[in-house]
Every structure is written in C-alpha cells, then in structure tokens.
CSV table of N, CA, C and O in Angstrom, one decimal:
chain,number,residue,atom,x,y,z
A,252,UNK,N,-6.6,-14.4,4.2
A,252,UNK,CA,-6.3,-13.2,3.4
A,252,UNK,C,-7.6,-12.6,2.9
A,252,UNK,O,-8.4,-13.3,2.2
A,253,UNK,N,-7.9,-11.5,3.1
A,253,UNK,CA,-9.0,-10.8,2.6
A,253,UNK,C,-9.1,-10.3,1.1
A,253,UNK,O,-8.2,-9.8,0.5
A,254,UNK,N,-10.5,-10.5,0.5
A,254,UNK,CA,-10.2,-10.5,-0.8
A,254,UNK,C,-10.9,-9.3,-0.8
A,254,UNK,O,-11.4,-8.8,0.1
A,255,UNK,N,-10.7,-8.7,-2.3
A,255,UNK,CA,-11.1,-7.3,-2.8
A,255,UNK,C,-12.5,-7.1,-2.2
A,255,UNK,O,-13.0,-6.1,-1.6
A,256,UNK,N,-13.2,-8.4,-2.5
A,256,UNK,CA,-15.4,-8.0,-2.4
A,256,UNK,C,-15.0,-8.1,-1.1
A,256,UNK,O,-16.1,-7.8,-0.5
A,257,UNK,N,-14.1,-8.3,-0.2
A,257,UNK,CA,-14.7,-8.7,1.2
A,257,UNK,C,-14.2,-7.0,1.9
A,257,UNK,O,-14.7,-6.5,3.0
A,258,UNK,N,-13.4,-6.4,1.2
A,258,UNK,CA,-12.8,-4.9,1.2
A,258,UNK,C,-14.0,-4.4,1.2
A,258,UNK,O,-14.8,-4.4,2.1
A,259,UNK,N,-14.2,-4.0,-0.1
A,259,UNK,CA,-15.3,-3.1,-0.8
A,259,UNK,C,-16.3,-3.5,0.4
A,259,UNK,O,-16.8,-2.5,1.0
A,260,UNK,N,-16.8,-4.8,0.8
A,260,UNK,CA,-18.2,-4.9,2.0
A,260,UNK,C,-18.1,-3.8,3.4
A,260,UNK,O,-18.8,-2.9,3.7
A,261,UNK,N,-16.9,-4.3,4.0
A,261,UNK,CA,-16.1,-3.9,4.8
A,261,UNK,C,-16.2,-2.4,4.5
A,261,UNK,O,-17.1,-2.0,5.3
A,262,UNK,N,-15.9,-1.5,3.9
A,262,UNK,CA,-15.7,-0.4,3.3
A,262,UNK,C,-17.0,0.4,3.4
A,262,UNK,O,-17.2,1.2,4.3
A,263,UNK,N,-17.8,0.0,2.5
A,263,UNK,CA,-19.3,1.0,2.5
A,263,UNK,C,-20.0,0.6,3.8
A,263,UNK,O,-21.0,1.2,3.9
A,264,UNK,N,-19.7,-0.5,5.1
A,264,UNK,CA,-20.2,-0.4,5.8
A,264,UNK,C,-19.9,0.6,6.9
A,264,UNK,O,-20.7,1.4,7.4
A,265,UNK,N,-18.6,0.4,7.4
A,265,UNK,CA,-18.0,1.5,8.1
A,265,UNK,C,-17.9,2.8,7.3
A,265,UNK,O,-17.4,3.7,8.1
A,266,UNK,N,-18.3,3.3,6.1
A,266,UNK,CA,-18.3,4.8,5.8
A,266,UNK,C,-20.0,5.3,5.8
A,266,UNK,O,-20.4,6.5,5.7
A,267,UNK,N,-21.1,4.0,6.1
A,267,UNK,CA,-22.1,4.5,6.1
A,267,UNK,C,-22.3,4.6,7.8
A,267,UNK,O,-22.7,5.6,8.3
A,268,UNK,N,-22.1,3.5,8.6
A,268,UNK,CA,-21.9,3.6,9.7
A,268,UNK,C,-21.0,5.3,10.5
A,268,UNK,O,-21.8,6.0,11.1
A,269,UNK,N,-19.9,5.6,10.6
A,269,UNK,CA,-19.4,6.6,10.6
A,269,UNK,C,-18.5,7.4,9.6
A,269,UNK,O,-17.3,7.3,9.5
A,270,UNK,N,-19.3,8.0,9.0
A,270,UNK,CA,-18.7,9.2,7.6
A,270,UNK,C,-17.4,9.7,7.9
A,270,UNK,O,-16.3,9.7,7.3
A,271,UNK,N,-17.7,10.1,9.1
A,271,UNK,CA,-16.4,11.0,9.8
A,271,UNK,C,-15.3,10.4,9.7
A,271,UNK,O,-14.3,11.1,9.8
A,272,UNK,N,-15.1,9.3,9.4
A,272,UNK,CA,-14.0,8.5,9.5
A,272,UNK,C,-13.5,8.9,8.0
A,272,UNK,O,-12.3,8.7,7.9
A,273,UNK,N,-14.1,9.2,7.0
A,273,UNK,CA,-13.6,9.1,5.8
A,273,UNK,C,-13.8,10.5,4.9
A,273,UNK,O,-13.9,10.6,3.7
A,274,UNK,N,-13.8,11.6,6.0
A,274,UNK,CA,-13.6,12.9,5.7
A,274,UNK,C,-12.3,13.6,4.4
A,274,UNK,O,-12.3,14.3,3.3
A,275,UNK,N,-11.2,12.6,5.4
A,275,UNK,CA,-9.8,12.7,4.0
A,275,UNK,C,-10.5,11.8,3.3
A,275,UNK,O,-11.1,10.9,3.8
A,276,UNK,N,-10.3,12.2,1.7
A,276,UNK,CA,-10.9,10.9,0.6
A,276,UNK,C,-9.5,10.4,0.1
A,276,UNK,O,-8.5,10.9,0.5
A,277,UNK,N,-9.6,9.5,-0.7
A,277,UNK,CA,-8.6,9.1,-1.2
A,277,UNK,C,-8.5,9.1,-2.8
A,277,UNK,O,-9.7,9.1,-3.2
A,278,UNK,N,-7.7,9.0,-3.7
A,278,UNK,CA,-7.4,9.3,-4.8
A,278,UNK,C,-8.1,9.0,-5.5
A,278,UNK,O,-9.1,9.1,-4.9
A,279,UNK,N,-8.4,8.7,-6.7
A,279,UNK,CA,-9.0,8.4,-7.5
A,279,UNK,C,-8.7,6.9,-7.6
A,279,UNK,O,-7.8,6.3,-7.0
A,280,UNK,N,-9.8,6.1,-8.3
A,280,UNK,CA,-8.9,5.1,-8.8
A,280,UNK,C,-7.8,5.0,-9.6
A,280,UNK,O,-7.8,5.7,-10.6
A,281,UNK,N,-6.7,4.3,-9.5
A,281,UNK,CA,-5.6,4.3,-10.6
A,281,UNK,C,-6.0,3.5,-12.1
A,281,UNK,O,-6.5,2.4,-12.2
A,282,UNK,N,-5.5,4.5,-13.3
A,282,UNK,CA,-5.8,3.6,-14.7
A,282,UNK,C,-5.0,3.2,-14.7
A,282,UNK,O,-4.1,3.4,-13.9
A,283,UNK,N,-4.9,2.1,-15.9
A,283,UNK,CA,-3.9,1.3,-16.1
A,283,UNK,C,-2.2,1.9,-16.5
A,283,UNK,O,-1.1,1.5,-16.1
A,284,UNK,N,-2.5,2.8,-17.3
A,284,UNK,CA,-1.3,3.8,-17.6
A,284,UNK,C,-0.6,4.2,-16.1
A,284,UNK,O,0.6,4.1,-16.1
A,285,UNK,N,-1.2,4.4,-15.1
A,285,UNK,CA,-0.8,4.9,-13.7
A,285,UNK,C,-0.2,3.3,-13.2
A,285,UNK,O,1.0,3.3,-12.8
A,286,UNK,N,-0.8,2.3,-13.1
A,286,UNK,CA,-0.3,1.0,-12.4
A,286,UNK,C,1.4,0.9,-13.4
A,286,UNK,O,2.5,0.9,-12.9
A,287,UNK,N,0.9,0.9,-14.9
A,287,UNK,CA,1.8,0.5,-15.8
A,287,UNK,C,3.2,1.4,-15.3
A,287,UNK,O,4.2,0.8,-15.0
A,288,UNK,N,3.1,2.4,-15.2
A,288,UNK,CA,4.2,3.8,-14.8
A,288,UNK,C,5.1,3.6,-14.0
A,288,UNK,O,6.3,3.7,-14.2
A,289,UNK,N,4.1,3.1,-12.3
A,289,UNK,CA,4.3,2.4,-11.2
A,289,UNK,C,5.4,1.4,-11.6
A,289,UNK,O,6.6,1.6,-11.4
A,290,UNK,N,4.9,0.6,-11.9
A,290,UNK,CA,5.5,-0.7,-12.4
A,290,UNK,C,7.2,-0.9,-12.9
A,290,UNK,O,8.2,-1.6,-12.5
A,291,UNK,N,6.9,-0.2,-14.0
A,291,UNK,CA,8.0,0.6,-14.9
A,291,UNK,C,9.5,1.8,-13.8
A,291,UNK,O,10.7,1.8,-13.8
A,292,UNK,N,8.6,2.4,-13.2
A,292,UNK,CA,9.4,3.7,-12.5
A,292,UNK,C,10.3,2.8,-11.4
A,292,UNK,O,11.6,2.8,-11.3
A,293,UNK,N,9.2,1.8,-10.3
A,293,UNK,CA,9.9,1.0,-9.7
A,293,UNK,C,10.8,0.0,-10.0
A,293,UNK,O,11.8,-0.2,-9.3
A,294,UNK,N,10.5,-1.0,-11.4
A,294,UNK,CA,11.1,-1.7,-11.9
A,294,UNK,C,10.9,-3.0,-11.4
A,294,UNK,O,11.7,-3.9,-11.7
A,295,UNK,N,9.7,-3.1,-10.6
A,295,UNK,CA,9.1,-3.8,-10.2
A,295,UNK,C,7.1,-4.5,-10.0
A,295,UNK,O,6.1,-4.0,-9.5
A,296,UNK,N,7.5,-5.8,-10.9
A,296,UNK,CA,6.1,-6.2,-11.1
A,296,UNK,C,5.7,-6.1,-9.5
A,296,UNK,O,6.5,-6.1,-8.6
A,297,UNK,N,4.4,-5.9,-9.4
A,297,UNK,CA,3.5,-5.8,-8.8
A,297,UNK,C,2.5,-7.2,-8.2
A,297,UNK,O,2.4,-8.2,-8.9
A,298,UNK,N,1.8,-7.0,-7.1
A,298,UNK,CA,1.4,-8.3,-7.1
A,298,UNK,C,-0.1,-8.0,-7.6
A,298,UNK,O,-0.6,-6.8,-7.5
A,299,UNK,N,-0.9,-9.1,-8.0
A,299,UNK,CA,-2.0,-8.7,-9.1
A,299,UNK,C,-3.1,-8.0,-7.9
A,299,UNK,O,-3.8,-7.1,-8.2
A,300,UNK,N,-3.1,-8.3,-6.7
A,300,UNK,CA,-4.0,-8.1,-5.7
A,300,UNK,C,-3.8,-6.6,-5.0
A,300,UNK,O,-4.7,-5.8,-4.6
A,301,UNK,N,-2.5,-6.5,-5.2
A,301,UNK,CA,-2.4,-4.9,-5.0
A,301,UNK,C,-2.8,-4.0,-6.1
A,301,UNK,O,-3.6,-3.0,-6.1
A,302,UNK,N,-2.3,-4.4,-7.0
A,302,UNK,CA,-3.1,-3.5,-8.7
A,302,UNK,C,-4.3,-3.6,-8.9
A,302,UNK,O,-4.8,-2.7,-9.6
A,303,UNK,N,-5.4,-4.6,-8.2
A,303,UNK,CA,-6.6,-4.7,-8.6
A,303,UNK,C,-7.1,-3.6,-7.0
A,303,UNK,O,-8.2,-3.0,-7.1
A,304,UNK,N,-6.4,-3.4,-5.9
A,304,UNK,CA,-7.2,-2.2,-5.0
A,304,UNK,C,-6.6,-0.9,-5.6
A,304,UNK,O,-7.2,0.2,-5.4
A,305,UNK,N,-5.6,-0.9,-6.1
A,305,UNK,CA,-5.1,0.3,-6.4
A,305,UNK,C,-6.1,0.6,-7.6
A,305,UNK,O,-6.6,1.7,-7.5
A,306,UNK,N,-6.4,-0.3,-8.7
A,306,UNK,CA,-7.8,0.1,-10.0
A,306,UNK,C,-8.9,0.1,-9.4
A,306,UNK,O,-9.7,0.9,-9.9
A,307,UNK,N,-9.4,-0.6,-8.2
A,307,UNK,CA,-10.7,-0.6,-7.7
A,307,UNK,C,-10.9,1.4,-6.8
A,307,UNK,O,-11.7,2.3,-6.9
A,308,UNK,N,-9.7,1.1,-5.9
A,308,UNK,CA,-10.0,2.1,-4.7
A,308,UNK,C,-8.8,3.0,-5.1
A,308,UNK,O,-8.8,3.8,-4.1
A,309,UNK,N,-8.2,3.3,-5.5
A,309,UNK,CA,-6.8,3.9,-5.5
A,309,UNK,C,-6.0,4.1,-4.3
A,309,UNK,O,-6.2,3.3,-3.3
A,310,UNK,N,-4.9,5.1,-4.1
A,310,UNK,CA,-4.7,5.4,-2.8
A,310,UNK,C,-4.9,6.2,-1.6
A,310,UNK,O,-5.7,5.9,-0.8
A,311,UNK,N,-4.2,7.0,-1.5
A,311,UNK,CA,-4.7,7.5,-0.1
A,311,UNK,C,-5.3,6.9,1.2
A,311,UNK,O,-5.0,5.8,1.6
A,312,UNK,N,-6.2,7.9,1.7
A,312,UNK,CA,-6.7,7.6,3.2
A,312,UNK,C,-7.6,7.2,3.6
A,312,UNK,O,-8.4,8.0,4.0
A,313,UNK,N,-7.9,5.8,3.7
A,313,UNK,CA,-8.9,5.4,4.4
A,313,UNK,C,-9.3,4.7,5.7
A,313,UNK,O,-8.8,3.7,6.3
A,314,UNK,N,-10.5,5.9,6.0
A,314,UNK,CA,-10.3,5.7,7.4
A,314,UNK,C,-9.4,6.5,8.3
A,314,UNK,O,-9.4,7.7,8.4
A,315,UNK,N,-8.3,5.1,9.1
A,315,UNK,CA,-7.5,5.5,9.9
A,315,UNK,C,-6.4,4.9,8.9
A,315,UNK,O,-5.3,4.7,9.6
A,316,UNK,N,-6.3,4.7,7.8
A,316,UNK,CA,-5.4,3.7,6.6
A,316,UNK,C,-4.6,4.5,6.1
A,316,UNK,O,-5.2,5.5,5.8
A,317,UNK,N,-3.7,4.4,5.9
A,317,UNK,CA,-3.0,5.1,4.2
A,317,UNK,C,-2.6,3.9,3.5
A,317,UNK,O,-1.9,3.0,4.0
A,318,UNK,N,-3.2,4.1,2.1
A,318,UNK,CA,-2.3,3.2,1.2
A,318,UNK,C,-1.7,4.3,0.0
A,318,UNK,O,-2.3,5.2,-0.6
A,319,UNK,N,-0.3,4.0,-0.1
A,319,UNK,CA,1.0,4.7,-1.1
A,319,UNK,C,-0.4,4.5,-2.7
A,319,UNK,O,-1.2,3.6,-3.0
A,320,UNK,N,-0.1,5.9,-3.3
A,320,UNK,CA,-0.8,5.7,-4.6
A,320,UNK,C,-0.4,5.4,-6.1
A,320,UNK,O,0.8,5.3,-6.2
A,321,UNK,N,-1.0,5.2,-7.0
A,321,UNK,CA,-0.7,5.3,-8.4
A,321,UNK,C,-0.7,6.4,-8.8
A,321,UNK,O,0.0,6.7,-9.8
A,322,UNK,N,-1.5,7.4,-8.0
A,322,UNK,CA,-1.1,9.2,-9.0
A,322,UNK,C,-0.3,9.7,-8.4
A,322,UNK,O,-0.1,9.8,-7.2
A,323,UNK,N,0.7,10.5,-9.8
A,323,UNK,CA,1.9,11.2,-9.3
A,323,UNK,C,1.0,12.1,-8.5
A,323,UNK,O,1.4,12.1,-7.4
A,324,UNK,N,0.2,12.9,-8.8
A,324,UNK,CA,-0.6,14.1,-8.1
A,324,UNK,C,-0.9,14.0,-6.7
A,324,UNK,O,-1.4,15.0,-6.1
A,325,UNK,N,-0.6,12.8,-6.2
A,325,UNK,CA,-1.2,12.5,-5.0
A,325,UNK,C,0.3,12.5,-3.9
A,325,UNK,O,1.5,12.1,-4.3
A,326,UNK,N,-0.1,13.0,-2.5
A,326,UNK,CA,1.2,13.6,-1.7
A,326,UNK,C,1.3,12.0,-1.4
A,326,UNK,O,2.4,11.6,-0.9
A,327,UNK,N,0.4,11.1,-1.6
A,327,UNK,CA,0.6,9.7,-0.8
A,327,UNK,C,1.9,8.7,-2.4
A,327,UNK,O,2.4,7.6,-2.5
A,328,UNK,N,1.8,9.1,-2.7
A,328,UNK,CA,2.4,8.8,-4.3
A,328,UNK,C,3.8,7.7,-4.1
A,328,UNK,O,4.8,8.1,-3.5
A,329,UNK,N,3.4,6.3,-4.8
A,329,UNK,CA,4.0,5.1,-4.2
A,329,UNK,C,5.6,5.5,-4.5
A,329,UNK,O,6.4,5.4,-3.6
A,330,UNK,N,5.8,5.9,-5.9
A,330,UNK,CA,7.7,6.4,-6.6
A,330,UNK,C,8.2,7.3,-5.1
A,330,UNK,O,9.0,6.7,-4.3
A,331,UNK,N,7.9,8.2,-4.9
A,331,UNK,CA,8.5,9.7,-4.0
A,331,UNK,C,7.8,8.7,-2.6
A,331,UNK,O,8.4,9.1,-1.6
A,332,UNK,N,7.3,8.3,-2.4
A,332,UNK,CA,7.4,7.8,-1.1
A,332,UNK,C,8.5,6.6,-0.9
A,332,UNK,O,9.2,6.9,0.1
A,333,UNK,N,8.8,5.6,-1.6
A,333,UNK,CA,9.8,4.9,-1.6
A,333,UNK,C,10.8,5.3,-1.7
A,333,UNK,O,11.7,4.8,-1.0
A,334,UNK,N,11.3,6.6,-2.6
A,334,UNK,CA,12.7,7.1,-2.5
A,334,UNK,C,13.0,7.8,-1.3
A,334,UNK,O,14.1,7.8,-0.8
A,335,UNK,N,11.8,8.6,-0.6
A,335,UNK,CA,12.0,9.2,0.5
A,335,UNK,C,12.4,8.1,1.6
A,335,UNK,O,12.9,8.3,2.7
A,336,UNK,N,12.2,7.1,1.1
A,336,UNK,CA,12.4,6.2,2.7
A,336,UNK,C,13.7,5.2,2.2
A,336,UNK,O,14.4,4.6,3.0
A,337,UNK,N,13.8,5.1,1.0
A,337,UNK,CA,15.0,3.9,0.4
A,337,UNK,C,16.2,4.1,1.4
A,337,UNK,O,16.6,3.0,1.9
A,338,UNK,N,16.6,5.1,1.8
A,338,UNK,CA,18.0,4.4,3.2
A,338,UNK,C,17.9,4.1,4.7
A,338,UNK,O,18.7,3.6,5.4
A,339,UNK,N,16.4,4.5,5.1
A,339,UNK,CA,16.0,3.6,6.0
A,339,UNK,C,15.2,2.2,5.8
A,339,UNK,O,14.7,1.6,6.7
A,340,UNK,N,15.2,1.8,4.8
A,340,UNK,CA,14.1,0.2,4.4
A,340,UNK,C,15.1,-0.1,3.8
A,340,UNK,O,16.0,0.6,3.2
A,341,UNK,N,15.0,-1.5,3.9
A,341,UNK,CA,15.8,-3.0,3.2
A,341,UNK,C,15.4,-2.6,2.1
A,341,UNK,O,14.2,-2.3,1.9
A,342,UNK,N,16.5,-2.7,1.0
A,342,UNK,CA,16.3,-2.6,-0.7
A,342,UNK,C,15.0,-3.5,-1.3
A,342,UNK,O,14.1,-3.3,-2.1
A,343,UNK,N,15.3,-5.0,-0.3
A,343,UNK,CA,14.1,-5.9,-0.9
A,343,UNK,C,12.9,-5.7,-0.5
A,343,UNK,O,12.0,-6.6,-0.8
A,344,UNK,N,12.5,-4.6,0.2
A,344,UNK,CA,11.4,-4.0,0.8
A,344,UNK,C,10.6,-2.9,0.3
A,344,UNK,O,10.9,-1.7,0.3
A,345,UNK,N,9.3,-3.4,-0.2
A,345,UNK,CA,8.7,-2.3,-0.8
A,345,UNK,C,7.3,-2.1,-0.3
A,345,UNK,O,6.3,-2.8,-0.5
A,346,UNK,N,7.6,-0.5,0.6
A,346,UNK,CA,6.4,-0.1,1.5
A,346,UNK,C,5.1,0.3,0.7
A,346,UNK,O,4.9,0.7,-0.4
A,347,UNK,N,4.5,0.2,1.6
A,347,UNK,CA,2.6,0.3,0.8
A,347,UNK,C,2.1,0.9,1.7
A,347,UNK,O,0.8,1.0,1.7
A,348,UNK,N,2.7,1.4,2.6
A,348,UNK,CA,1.4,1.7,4.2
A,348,UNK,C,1.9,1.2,5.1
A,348,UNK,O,2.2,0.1,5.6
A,349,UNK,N,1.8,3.2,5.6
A,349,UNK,CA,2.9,3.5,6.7
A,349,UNK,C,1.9,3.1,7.8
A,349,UNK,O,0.7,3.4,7.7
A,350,UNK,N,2.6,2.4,9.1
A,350,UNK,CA,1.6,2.3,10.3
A,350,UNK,C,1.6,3.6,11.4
A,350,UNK,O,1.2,3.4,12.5
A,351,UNK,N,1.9,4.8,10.8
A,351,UNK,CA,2.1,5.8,12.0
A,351,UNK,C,2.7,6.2,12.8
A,351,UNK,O,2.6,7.4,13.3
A,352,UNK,N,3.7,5.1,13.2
A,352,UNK,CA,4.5,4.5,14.1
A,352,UNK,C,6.0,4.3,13.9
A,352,UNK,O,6.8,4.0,14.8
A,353,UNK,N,6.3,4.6,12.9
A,353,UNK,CA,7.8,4.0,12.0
A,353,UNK,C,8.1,3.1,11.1
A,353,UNK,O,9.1,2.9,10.4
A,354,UNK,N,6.7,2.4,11.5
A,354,UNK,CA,7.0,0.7,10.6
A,354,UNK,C,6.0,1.2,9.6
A,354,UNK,O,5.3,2.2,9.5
A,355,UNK,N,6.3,0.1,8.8
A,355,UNK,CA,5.6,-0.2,7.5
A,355,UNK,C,5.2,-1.3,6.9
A,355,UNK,O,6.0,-2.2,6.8
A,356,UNK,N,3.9,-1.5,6.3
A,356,UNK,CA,3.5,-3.1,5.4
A,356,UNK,C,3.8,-3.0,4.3
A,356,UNK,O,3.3,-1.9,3.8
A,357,UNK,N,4.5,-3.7,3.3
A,357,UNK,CA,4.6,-4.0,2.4
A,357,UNK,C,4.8,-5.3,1.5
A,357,UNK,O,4.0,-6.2,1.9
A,358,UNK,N,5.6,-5.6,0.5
A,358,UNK,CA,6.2,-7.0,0.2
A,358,UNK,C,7.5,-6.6,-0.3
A,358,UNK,O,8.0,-5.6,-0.7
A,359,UNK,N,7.9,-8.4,0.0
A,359,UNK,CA,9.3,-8.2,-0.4
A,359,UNK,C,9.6,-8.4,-1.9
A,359,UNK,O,8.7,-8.7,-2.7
A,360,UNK,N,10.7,-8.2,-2.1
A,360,UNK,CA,11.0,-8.1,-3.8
A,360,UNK,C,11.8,-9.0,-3.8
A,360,UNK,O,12.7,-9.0,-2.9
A,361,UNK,N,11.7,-9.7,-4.8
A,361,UNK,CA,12.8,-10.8,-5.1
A,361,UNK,C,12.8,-10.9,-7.0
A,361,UNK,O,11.9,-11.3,-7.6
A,362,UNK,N,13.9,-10.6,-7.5
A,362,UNK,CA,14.3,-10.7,-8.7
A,362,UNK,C,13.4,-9.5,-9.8
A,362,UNK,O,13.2,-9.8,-10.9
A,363,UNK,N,13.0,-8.2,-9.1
A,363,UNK,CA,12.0,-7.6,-9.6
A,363,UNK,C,10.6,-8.2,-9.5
A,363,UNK,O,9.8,-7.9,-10.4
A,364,UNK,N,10.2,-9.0,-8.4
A,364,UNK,CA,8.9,-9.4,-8.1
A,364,UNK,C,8.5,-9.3,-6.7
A,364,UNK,O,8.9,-9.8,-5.7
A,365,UNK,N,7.6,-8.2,-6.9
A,365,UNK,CA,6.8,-8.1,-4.9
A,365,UNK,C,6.3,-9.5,-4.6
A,365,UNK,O,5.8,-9.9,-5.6
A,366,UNK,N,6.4,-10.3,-3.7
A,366,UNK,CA,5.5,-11.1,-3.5
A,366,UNK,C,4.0,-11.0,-3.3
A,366,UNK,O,3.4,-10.1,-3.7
A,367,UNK,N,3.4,-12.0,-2.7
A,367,UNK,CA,1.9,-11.9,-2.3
A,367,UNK,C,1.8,-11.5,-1.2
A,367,UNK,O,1.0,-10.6,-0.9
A,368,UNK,N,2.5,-12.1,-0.1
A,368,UNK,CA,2.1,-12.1,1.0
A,368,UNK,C,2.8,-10.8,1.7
A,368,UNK,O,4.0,-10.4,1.4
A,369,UNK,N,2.0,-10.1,2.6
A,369,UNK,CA,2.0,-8.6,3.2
A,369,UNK,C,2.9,-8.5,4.2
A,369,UNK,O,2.5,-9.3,5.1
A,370,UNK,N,4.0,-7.8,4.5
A,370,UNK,CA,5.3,-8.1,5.6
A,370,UNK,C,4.7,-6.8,6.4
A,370,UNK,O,3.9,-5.9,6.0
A,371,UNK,N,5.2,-6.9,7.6
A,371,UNK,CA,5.9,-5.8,8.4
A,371,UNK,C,6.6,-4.9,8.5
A,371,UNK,O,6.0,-4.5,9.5
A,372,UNK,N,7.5,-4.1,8.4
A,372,UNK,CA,8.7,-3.6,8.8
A,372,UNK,C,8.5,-3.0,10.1
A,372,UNK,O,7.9,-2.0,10.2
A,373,UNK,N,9.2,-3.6,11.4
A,373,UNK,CA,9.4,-3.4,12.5
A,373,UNK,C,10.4,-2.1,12.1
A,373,UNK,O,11.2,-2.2,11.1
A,374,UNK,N,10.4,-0.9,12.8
A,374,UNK,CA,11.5,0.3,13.0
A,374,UNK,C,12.3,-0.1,13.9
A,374,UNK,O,13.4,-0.6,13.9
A,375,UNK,N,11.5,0.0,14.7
A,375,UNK,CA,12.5,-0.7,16.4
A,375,UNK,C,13.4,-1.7,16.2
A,375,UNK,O,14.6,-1.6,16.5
A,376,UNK,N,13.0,-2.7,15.8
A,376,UNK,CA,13.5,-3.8,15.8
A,376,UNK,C,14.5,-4.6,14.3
A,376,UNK,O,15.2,-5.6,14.1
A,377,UNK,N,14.0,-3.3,13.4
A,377,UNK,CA,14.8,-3.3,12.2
A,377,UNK,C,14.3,-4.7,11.7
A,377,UNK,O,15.2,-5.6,11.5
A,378,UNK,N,13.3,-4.9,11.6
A,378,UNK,CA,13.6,-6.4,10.8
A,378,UNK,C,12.4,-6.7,10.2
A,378,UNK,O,11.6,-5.9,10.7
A,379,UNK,N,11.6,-7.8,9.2
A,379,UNK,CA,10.5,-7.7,8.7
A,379,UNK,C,9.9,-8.8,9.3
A,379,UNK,O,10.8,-9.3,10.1
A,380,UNK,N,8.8,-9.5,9.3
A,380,UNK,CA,7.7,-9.8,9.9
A,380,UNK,C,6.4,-10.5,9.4
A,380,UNK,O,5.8,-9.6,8.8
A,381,UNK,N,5.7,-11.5,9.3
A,381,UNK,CA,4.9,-11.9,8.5
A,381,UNK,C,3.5,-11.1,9.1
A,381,UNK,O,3.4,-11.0,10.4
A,382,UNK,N,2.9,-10.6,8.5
A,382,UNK,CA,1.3,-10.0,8.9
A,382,UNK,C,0.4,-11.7,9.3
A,382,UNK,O,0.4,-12.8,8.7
A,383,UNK,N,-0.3,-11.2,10.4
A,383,UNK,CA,-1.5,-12.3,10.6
A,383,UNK,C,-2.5,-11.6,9.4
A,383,UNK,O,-3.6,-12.0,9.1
C-alpha cells in the first residue's frame, strides 16, 4: 500500500519529468471544513488515508488519474458524483475514481464506515474486486 510521502515522490517526479501530463491541474487542497461537509453530506466517515490526500493534494486530475473532490466548485466533486452514479453502484460502494472504462475504485461502507482497503467496481461484470 502506498503511503502519502511515497505519492507526493512519485508525483513531482513524473510532473518534472513530463509537465504535459499535468496540464489539467487539480483542485486545490481540501480544508478541513470541505473533508468535514464531505463527511457529513455523505454520512459517511472517511478513511484517514483518503482525507489526508484529499488535505495534501485535493482532487481532480492527475496525470492520467481523476480523484472525486472535496470542493463543491469542482466538476470532479465527491457529493454530485456519487449521486450521479447511486443506481448504477452497490449502496455499500463508495466511488473515488473513475477508471475511464465504466468501472470504478473506491471502498466499501459498512455501518457508515469506508474501509481502508481500495475495491474495484467491475461494470462488466457487476461486481467488486480487491486492488493489487
């Protein structure tokens, strides 16, 4: 599992290596008021690892990446992206980043709690998936 410092390394090497890649920027960092909102609007705690890239890097595009954001201002915006997708995704399924493709990474929710560990959602095959 890759930790935030190994992100952040990862990150300014490929944007100094090719810029182009990171032409769309992505959001701001999210404040705590924006995580807190998140939190609240979904009704669901968060896992601490996702709140600390969403305060570190926010969301949007990186790269070839999207990650769902903390600002409402943002088209990538975690609330309106979830509801846009709530009758095609499992209720216990909460998407973070669309693969392009139909599927999506997220975690699952159990009792109001995302887990840690990062799922799949197969489109095709309708069903979720553990990430290597």
């Amino acid at each position: 599992m890759m930790t935030i410092e190994e992100f952040k390394a990862i990150d300014e090497r490929y944007r100094a290596q090719d810029p182009s890649l990171f032409t769309v920027r992505s959001d701001n960092p999210a404040s705590q008021e924006q995580l807190s909102a998140i939190e609240t609007g979904l009704g669901i705690e968060l896992p601490d690892r996702f709140l600390q890239f969403l305060s570190d890097f926010g969301g949007g595009t990186f790269g070839l990446v999207t990650v769902f954001s903390a600002d409402p201002e943002s088209s990538w915006y975690l609330l309106a992206r979830r509801k846009r997708l709530e009758k095609v995704l499992p209720h216990e399924f909460l998407p973070i980043s669309p693969d392009n493709a139909g599927g999506f990474y997220g975690f699952k929710v159990n009792e109001g709690r995302a887990e840690q560990s990062v799922l799949y959602w197969d489109h095709d095959e309708r069903r979720l998936s553990k990430t290597d």
